[in-house]
CSV table of C-alpha atoms in Angstrom, one decimal:
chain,number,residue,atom,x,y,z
U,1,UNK,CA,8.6,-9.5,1.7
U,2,UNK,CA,11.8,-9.1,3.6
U,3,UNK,CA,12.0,-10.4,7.4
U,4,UNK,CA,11.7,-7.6,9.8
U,5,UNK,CA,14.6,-6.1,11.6
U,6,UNK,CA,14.5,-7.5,15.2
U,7,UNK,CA,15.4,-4.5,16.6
U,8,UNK,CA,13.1,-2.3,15.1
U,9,UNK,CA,9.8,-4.7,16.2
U,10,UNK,CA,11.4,-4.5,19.9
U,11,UNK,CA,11.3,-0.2,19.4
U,12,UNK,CA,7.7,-0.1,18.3
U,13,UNK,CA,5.6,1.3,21.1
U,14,UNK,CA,2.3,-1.0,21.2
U,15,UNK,CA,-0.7,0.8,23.5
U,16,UNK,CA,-1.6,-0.5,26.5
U,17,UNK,CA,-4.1,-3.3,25.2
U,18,UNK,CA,-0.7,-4.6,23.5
U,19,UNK,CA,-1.9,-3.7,20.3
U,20,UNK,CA,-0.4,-0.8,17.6
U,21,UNK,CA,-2.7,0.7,14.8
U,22,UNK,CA,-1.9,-0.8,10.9
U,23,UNK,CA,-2.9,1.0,8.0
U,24,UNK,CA,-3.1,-0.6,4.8
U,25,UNK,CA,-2.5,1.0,1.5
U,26,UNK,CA,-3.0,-1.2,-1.8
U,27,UNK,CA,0.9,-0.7,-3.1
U,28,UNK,CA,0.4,0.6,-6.7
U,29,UNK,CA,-2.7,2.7,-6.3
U,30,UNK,CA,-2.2,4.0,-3.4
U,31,UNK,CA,-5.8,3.7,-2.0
U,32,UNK,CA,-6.1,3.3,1.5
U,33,UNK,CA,-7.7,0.3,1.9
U,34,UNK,CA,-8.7,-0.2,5.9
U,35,UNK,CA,-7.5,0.1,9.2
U,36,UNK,CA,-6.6,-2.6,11.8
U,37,UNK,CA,-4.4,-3.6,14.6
U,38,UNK,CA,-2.1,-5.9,15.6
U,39,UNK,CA,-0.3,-7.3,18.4
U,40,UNK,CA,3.3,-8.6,18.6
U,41,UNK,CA,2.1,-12.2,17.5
U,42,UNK,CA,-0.1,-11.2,14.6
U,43,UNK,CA,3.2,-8.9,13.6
U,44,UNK,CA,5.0,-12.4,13.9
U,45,UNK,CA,2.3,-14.2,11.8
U,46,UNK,CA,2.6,-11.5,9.1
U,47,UNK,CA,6.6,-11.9,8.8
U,48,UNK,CA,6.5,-15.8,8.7
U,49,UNK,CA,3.4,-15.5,6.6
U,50,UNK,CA,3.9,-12.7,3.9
U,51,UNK,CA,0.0,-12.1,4.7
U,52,UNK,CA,-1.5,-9.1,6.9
U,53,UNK,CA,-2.4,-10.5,10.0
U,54,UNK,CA,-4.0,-8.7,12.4
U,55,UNK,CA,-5.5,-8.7,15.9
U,56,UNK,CA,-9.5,-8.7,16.1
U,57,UNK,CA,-11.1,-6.8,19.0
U,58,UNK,CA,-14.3,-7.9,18.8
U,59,UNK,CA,-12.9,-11.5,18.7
U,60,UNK,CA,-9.9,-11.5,21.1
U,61,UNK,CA,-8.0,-13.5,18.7
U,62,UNK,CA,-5.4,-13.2,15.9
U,63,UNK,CA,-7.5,-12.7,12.8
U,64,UNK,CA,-5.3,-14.1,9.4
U,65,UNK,CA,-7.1,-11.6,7.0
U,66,UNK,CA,-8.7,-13.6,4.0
U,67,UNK,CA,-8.9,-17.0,6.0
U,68,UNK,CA,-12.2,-17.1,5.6
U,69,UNK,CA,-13.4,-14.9,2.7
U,70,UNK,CA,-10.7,-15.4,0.4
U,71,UNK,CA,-9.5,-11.8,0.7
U,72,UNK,CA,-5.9,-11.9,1.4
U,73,UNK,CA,-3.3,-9.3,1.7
U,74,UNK,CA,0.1,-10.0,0.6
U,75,UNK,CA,2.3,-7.9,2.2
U,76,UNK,CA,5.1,-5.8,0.0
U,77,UNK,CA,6.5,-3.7,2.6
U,78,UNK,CA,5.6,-2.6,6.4
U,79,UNK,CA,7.0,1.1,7.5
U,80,UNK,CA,6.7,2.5,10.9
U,81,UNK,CA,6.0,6.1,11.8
U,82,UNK,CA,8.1,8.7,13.5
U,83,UNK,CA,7.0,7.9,16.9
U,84,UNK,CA,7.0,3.9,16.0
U,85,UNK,CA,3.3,3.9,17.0
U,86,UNK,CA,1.8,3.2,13.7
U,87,UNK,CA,2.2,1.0,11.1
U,88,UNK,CA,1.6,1.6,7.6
U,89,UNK,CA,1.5,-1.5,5.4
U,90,UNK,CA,1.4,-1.8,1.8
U,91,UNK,CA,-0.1,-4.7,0.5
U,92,UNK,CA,-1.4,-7.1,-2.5
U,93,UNK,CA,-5.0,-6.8,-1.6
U,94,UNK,CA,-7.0,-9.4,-3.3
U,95,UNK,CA,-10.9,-8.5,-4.1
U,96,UNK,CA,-12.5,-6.4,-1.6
U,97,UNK,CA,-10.8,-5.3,1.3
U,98,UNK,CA,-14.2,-4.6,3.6
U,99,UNK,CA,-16.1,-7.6,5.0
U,100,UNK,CA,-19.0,-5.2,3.1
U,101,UNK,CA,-17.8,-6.3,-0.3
U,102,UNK,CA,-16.3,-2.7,-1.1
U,103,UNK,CA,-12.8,-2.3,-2.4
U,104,UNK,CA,-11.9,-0.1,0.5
U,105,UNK,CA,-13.4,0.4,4.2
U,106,UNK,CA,-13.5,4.1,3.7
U,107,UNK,CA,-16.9,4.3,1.7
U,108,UNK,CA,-18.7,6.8,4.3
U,109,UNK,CA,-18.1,10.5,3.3
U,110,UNK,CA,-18.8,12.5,6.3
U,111,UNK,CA,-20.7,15.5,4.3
U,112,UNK,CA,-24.2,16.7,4.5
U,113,UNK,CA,-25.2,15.0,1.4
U,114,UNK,CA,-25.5,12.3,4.2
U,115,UNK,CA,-24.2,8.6,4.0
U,116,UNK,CA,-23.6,7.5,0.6
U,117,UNK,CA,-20.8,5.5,-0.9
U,118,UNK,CA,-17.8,7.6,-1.7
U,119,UNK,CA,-16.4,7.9,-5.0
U,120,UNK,CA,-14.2,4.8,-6.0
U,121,UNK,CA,-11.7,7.1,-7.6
U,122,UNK,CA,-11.5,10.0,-4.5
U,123,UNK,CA,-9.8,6.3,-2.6
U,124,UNK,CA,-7.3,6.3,-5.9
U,125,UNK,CA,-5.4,9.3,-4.9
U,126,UNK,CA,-7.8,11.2,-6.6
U,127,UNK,CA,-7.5,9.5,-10.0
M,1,UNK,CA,-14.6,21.6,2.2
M,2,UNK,CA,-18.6,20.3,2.7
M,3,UNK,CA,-19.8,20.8,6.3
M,4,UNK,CA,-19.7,17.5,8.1
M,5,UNK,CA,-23.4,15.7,8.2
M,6,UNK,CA,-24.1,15.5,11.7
M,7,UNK,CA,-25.6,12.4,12.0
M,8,UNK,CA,-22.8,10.8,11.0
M,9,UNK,CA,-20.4,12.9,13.2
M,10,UNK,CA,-22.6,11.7,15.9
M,11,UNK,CA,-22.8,7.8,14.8
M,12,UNK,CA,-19.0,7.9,14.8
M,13,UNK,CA,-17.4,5.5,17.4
M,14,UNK,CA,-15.0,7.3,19.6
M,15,UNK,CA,-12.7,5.0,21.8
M,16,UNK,CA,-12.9,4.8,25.8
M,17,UNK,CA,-10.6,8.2,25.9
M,18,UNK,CA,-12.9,10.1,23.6
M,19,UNK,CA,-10.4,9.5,20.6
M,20,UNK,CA,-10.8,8.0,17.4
M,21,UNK,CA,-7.7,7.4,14.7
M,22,UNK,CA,-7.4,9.8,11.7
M,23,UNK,CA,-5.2,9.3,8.7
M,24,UNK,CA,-4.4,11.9,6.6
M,25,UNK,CA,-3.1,11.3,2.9
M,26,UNK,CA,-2.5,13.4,0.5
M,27,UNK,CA,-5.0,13.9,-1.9
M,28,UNK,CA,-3.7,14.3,-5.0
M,29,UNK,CA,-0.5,11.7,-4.9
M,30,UNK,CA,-2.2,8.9,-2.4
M,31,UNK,CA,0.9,9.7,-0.2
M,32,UNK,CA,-0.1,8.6,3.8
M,33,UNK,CA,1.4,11.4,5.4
M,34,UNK,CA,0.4,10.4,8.9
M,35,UNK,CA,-1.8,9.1,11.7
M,36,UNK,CA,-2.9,11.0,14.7
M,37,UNK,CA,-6.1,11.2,16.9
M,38,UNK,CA,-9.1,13.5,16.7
M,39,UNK,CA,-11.5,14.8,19.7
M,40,UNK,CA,-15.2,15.5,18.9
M,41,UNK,CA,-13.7,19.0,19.8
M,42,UNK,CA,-10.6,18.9,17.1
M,43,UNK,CA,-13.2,17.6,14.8
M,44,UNK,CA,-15.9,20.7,15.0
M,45,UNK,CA,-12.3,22.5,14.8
M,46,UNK,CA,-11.3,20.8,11.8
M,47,UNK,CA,-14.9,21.3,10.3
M,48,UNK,CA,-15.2,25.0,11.4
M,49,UNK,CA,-11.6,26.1,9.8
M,50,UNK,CA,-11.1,23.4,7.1
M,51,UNK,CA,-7.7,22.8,8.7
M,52,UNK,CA,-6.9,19.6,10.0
M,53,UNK,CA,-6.7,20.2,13.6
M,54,UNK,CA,-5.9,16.7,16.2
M,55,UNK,CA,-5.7,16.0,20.1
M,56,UNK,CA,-2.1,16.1,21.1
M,57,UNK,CA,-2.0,13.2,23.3
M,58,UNK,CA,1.1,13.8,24.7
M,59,UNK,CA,-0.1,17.3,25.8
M,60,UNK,CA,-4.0,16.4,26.0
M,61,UNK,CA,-5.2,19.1,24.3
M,62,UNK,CA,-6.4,20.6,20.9
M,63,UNK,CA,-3.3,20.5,18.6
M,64,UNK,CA,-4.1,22.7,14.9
M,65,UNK,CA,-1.5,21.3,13.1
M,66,UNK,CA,0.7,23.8,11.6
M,67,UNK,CA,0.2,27.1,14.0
M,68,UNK,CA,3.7,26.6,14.5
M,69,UNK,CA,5.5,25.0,11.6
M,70,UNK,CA,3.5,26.7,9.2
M,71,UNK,CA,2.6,23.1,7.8
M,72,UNK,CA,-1.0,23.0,7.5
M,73,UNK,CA,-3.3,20.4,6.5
M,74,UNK,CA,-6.1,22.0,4.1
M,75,UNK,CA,-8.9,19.5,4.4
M,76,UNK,CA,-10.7,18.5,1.0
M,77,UNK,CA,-12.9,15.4,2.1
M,78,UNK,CA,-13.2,13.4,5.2
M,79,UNK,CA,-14.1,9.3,5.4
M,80,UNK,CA,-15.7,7.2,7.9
M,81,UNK,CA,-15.0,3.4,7.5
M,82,UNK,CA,-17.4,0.5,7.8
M,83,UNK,CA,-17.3,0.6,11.6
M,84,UNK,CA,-17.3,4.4,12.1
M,85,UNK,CA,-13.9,4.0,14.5
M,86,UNK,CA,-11.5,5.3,11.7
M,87,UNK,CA,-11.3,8.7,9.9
M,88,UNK,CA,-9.3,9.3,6.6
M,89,UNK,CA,-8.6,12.6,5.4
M,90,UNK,CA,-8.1,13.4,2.0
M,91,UNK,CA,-5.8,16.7,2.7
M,92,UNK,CA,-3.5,19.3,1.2
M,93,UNK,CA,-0.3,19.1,2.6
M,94,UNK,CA,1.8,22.3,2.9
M,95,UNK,CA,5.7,21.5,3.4
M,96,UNK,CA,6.6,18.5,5.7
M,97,UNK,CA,3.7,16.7,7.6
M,98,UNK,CA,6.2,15.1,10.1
M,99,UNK,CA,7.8,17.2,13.0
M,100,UNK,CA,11.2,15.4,11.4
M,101,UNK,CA,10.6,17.3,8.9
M,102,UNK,CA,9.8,14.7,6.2
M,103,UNK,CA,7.2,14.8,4.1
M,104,UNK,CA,5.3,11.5,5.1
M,105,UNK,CA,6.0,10.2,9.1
M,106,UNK,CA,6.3,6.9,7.7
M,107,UNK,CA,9.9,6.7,7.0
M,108,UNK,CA,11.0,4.1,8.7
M,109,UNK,CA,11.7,0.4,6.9
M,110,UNK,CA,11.0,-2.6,8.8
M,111,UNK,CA,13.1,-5.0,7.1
M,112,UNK,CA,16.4,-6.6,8.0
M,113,UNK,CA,18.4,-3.5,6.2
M,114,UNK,CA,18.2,-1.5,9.3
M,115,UNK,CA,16.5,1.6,10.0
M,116,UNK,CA,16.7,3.9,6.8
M,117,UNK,CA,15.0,6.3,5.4
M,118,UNK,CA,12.7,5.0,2.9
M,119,UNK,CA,12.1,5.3,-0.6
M,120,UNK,CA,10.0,8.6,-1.1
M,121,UNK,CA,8.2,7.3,-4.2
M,122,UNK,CA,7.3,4.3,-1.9
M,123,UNK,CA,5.0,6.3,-0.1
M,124,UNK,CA,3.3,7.5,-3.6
M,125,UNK,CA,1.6,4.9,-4.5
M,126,UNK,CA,4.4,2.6,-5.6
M,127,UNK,CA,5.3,5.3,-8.4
């Protein structure tokens, strides 16, 4: 991955727990695989790293995605949004991104068929 | 578009303003367009019109994309993930789904080239 542009970190706009929403997107499928945030250091960690790193609420600590499960993220490319408010990652996602065991975190479809796991292929840009 | 289930609506974890993050991608390419924020209110919009309709937080109020750029967001599915605090909408997208006028928001490299616009077939699914 190449190392971020200084000035560009410095213009993101992170909320005011210090933290700015990441999206991450398997590269060649396209499947949106979670959604997480991070704060300036786990931004850091993820440039000197190459792996998503992110910032765990329910933890208060940096979270290095796949320490313990094996489930790394190895990051291709990071774009920011119009409003540099977002982050949109696209990643090397080994195994299953969810700490459920599924490919993506985006199982639940909201329909009145009720919860069940969503199509694996609707996730693949509807391949 | 199925009506929403509204258990699940209801198990949904919205954050301390009422808001909870919702990515739209397009459903056909994998292309993430965008991320905004959704109200219980702009939800039962988005459910009652099949448009995807957000909380302009800069405004604070209902925001139905498109009523004035004509780009509208037809909604074919909508995700929960694992921890019900993160929507992803599968949507057509008509014209441009950033007020820039680009097709995706995310156009905007982090990397030590500077700030330029990036690669279009980035954004779809590495093709």
């Amino acid at each position: 991955m190449p190392r971020l542009d200084d000035d560009l970190v410095s213009a993101l706009r992170f909320d005011q727990n210090g933290l700015i929403p990441a999206i991450a997107q398997q590269w060649d499928s396209g499947e949106v695989l979670m959604m997480a945030w991070m704060s300036a250091e786990s931004l850091a960690e993820t440039l000197a790293s190459g792996r998503a790193c992110y910032w765990s609420r329910s933890r208060q600590q940096v979270w290095r995605k796949g320490d313990t499960s094996g489930h790394i993220q190895k990051v291709r490319d990071i774009r920011a949004d119009c409003d540099g408010d977002t982050l949109l990652l696209l990643v090397e996602q080994t195994g299953a991104a969810c700490h459920n065991g599924t490919r993506s975190c985006f199982m639940t479809q909201l329909t009145e068929a009720g919860a069940r796991p969503a199509d694996d292929t609707a996730h693949s840009a509807g391949k």
